[in-house]
Tab-separated table of C-alpha atoms and ligand atoms in Angstrom:
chain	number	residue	atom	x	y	z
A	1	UNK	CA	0.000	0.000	0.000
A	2	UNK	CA	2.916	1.894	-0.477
A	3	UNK	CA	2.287	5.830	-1.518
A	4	UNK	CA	-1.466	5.451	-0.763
A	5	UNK	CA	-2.860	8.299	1.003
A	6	UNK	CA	-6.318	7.178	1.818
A	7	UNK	CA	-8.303	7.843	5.042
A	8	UNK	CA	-9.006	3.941	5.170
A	9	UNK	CA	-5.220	3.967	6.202
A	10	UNK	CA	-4.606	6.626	8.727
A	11	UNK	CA	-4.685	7.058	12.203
A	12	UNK	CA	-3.942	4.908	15.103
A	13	UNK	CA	-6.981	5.152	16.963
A	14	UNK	CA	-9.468	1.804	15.426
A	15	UNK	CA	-12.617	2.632	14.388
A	16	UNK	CA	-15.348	1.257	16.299
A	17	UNK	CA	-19.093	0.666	14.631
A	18	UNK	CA	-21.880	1.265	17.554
A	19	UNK	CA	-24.672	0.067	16.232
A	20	UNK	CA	-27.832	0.245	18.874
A	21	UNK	CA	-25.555	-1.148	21.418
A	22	UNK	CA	-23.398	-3.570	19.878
A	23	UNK	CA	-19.742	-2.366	19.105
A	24	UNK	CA	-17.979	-3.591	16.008
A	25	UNK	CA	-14.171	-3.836	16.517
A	26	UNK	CA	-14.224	-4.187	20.227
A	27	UNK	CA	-14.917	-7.962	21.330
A	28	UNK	CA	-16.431	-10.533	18.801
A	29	UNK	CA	-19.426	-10.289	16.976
A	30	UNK	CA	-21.928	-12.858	15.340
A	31	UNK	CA	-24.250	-11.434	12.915
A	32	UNK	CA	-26.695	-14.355	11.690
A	33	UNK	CA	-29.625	-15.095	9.686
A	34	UNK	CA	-31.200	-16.511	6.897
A	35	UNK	CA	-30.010	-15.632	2.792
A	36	UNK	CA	-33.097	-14.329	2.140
A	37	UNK	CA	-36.569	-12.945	4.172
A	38	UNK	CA	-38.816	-15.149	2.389
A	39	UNK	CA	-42.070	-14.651	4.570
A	40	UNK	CA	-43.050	-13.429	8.272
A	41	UNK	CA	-43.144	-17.129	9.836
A	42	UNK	CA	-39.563	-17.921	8.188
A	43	UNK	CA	-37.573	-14.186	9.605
A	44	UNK	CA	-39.479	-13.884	12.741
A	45	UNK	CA	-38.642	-17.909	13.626
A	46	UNK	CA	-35.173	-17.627	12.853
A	47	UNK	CA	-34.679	-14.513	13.910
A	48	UNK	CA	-35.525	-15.503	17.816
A	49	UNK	CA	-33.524	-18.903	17.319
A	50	UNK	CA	-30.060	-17.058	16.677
A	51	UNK	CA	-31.132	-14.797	19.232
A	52	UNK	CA	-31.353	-17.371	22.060
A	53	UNK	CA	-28.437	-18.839	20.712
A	54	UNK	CA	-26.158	-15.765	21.206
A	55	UNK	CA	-26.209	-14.094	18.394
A	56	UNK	CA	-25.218	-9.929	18.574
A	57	UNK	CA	-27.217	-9.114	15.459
A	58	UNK	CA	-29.330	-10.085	12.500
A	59	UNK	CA	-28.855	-10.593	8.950
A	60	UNK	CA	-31.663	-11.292	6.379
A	61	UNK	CA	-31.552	-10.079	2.236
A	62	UNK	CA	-34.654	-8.261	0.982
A	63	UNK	CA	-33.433	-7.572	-1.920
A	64	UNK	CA	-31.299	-10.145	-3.682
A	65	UNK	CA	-28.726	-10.438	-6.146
A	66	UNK	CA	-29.395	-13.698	-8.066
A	67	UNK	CA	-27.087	-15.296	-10.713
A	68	UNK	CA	-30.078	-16.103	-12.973
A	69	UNK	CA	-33.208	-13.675	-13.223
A	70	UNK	CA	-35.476	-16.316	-12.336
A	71	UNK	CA	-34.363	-16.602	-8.984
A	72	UNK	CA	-36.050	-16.013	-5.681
A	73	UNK	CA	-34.991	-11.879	-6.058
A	74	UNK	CA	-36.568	-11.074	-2.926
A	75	UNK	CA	-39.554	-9.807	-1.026
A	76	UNK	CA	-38.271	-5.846	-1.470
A	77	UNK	CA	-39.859	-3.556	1.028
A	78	UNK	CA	-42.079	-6.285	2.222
A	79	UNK	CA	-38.916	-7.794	3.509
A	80	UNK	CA	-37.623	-4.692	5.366
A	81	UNK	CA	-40.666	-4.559	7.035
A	82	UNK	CA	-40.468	-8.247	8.146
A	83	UNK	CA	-36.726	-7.222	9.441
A	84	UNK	CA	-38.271	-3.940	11.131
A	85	UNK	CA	-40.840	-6.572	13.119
A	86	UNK	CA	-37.928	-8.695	13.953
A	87	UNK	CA	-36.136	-6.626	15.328
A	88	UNK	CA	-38.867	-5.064	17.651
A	89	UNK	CA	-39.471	-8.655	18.778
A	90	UNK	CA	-35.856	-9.504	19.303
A	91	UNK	CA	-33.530	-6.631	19.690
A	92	UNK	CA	-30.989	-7.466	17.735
A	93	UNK	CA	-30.031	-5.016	15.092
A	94	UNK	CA	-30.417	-5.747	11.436
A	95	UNK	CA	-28.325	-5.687	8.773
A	96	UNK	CA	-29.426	-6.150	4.604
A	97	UNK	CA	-28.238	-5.891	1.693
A	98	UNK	CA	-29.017	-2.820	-0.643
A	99	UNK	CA	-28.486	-3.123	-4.626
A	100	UNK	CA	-29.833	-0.339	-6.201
A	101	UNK	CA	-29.173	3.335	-5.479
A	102	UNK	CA	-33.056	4.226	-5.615
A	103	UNK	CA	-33.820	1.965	-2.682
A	104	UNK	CA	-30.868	3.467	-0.218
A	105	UNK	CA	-33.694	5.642	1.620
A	106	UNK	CA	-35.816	2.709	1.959
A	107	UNK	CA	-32.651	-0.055	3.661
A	108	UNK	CA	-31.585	3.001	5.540
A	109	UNK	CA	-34.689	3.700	7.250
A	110	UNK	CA	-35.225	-0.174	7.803
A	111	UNK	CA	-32.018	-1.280	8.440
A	112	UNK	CA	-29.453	-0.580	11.074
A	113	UNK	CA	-26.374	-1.739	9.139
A	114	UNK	CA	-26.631	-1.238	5.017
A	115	UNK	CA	-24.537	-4.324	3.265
A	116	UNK	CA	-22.738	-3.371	-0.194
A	117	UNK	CA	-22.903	-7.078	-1.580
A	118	UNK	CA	-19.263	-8.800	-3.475
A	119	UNK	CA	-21.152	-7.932	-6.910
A	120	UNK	CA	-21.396	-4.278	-6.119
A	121	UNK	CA	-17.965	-3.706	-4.065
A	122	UNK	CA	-16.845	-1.239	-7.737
A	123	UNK	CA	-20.296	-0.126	-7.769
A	124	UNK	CA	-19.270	3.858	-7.485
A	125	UNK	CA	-22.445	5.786	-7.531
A	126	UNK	CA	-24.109	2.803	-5.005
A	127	UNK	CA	-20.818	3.609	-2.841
A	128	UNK	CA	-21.524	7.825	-2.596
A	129	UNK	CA	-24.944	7.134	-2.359
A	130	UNK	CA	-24.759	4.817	1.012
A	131	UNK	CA	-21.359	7.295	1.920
A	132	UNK	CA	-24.042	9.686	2.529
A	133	UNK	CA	-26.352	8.397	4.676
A	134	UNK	CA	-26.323	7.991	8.086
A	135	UNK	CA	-26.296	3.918	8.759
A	136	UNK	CA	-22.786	2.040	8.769
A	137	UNK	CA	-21.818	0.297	5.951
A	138	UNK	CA	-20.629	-3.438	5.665
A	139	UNK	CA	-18.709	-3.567	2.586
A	140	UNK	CA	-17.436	-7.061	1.037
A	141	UNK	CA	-15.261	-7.934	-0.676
A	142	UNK	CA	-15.498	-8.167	-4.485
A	143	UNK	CA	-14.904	-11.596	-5.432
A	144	UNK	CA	-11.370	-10.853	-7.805
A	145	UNK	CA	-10.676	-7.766	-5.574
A	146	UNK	CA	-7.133	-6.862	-3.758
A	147	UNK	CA	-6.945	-5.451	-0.534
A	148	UNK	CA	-5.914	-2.301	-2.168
A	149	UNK	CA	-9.175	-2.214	-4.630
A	150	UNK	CA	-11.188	-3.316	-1.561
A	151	UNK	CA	-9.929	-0.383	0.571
A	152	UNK	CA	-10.299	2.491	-2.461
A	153	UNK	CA	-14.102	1.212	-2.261
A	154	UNK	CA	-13.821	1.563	1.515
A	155	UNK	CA	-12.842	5.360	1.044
A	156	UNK	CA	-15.342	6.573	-1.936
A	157	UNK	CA	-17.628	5.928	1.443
A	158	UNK	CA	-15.506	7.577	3.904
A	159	UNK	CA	-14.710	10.320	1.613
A	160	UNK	CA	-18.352	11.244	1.244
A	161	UNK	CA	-18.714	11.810	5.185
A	162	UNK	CA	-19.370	8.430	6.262
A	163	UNK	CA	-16.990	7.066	8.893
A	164	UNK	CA	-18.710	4.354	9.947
A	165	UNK	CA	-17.305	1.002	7.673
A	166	UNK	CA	-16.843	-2.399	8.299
A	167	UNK	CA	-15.255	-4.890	5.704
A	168	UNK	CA	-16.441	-8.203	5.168
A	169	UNK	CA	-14.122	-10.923	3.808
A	170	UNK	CA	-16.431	-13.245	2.073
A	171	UNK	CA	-14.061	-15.318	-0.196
A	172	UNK	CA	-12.226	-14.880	-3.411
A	173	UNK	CA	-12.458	-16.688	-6.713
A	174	UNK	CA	-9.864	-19.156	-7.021
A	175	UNK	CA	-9.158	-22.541	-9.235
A	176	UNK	CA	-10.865	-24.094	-6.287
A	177	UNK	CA	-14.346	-25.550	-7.587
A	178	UNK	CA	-14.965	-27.980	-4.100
A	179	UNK	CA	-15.822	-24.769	-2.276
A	180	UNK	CA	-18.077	-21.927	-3.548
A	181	UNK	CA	-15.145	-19.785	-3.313
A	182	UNK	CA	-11.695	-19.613	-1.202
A	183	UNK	CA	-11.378	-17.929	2.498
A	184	UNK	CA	-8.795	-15.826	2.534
A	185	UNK	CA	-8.191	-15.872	5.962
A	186	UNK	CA	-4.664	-14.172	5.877
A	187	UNK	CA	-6.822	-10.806	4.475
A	188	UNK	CA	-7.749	-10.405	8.146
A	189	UNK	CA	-4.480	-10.218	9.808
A	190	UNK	CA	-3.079	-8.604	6.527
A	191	UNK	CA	-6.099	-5.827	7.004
A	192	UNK	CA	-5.336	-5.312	10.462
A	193	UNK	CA	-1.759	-4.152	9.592
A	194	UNK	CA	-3.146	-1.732	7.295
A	195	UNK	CA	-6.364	-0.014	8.372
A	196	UNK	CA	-8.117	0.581	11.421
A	197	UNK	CA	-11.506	-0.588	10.424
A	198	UNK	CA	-13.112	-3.580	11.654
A	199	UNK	CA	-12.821	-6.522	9.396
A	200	UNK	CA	-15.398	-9.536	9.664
A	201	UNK	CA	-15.886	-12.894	7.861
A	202	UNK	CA	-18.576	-14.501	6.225
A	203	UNK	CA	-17.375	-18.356	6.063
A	204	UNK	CA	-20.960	-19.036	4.166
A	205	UNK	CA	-20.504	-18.008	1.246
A	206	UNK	CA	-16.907	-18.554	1.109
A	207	UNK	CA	-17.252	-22.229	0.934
A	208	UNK	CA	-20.443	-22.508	0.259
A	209	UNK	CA	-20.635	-25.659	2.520
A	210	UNK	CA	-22.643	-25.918	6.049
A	211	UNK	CA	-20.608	-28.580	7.329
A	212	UNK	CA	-17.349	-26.539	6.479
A	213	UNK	CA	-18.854	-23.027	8.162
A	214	UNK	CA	-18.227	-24.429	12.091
A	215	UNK	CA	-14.006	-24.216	11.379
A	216	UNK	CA	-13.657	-21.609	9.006
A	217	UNK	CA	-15.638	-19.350	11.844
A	218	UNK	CA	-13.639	-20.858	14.502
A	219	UNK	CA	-10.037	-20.086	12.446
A	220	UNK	CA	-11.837	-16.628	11.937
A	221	UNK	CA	-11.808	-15.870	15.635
A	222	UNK	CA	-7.861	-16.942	15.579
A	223	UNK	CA	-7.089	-14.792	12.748
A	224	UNK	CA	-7.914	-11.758	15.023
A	225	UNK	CA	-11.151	-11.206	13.409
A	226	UNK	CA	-13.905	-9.015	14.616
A	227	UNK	CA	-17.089	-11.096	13.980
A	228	UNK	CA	-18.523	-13.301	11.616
A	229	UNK	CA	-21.524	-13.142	9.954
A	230	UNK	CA	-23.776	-16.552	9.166
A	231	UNK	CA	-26.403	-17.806	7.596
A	232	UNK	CA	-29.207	-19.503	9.482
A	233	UNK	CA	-32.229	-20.625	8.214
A	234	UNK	CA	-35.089	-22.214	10.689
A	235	UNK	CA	-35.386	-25.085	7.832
A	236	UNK	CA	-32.116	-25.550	5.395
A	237	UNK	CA	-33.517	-28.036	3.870
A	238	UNK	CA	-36.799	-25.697	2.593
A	239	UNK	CA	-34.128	-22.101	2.073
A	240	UNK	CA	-35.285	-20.359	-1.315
A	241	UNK	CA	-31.527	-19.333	-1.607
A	242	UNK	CA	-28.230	-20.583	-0.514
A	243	UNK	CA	-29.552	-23.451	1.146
A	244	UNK	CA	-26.264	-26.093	0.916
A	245	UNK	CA	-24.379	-23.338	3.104
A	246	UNK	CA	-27.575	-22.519	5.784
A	247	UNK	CA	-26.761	-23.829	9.431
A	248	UNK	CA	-29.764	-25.046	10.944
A	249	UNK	CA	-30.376	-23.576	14.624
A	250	UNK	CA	-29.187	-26.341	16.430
A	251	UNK	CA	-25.997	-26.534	14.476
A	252	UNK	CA	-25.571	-22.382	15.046
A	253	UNK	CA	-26.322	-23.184	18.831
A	254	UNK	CA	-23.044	-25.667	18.977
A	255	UNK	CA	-20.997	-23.330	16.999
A	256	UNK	CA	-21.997	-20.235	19.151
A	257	UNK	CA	-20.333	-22.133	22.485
A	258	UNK	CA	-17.356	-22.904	20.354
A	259	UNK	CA	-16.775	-20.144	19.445
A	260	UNK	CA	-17.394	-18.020	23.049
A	261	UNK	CA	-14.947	-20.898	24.271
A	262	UNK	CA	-12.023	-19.781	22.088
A	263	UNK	CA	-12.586	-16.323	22.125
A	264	UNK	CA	-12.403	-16.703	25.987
A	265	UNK	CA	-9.321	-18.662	26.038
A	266	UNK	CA	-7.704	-16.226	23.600
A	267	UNK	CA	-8.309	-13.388	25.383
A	268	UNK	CA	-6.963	-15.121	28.711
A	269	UNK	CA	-3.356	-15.751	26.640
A	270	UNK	CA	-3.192	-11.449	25.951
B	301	LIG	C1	-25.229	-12.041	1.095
B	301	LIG	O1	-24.557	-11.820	2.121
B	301	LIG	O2	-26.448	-12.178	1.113
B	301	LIG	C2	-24.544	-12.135	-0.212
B	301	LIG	C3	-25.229	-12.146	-1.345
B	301	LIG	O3	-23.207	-12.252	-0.118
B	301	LIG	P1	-22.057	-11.886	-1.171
B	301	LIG	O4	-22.335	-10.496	-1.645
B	301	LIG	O5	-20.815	-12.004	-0.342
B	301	LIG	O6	-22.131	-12.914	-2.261
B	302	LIG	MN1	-26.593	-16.076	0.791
């Protein structure tokens, strides 16, 4: 990153995301849910199943970015709403996915954290538009994007007035077919040399694999990440999207002690 001047980069002090309560790059954070809102019964279910589990906040796509066009896209604002209800039954703050720049006022009134997706990391204009409203941003990682790409994305939010970014490290396309895509698990230490914003990692849909999430969230918490975010659906076997890689809640519930076990024991050894 040598020469870069970016504000992604500078400063010592790390930048902590408060988000009604919950503070991103202090502690560990796990930020669950399903893919997709696909109806009341579905959000609402899962929604208080990661919550008595442990979970610190919720995830849940209303609007969805589908390889083919005849794909489950979504319930739209219908699916905010379900997050809005879930919320007020849970507490848990919510976090979605926003594709389009026409719909940031409707995620940002919804929506406590607005996610910028892989597919739209170089979307510019989407990037302004969510650097000027007033919701944190979780930006991923473009799936063929460098750290350095990943962090000029970072800044066309920051440089619009928004300070409030956390990157997501969702996997990069490799050679690899066996998994959906490959964890690069050395971006998180490699990050944390570089910038003080809070990295997490979303082991779902970098392998693409439920029965590979459990380690790969477990080897995020060594890497020195600051959450993970997971996808949980009440019924994986029924999940209108991404349903190889959905935990069920039992599954979550074992992975949630493992991974308040190691975070414990790590933070004894500091
Ligand atoms: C998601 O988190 O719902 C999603 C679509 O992930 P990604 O943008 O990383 O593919
Ligand atoms: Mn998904």
């Amino acid at each position: 990153m040598k020469g870069l001047r970016l504000a992604a980069l500078t400063g010592d002090q790390k930048t902590v995301v408060r988000v009604r309560g919950v503070r991103i790059g202090e502690g560990f954070v796990v930020i669950a849910g399903p893919c997709s809102v696909e109806g009341e019964q579905q959000m609402l279910a899962t929604a208080h199943a990661v919550k008595r589990c442990g979970a610190d906040m919720l995830r849940g796509g209303a609007f969805k970015p589908r390889t083919s066009p005849y794909a489950f896209q979504g319930l739209g604002l219908k699916g905010l709403k379900i997050l809005a209800q879930a919320r007020r039954e849970t507490g848990l703050p919510v976090v979605t996915e926003v594709l389009d720049t026409r719909h940031v006022p409707w995620v940002c009134e919804y929506a406590d954290v607005v996610q910028i997706g892989a597919r739209n990391m170089q979307n510019y204009s989407l990037l302004k538009e969510v650097g000027r409203c007033e919701k944190p941003v979780l930006l991923k990682r473009g799936m063929h994007a460098t750290l350095e790409e990943w962090l000029n994305c970072a800044e066309y939010i920051l440089s619009e007035g928004n300070p409030n970014v956390i990157l997501c490290e969702r996997g990069i396309r490799t050679f690899e077919t066996y998994t959906r895509n490959t964890l690069d698990l050395s971006a998180v230490p490699a990050l944390k040399e570089i910038t003080h914003l809070p990295v997490i990692v979303d082991p779902s849909h970098a392998t693409g694999r439920a029965s590979l999430i459990p380690a790969m969230c477990l080897a995020a918490v060594s890497s020195g990440a600051d959450g993970v975010m997971v996808e949980v659906h009440i019924n994986p076997s029924e999940a209108l999207s991404d349903r190889e890689q959905a935990l069920s809640p039992e599954e979550f519930d074992g992975l949630m002690r493992k991974i308040r076990y190691l975070k414990k024991a790590m933070d004894e050894l500091k």
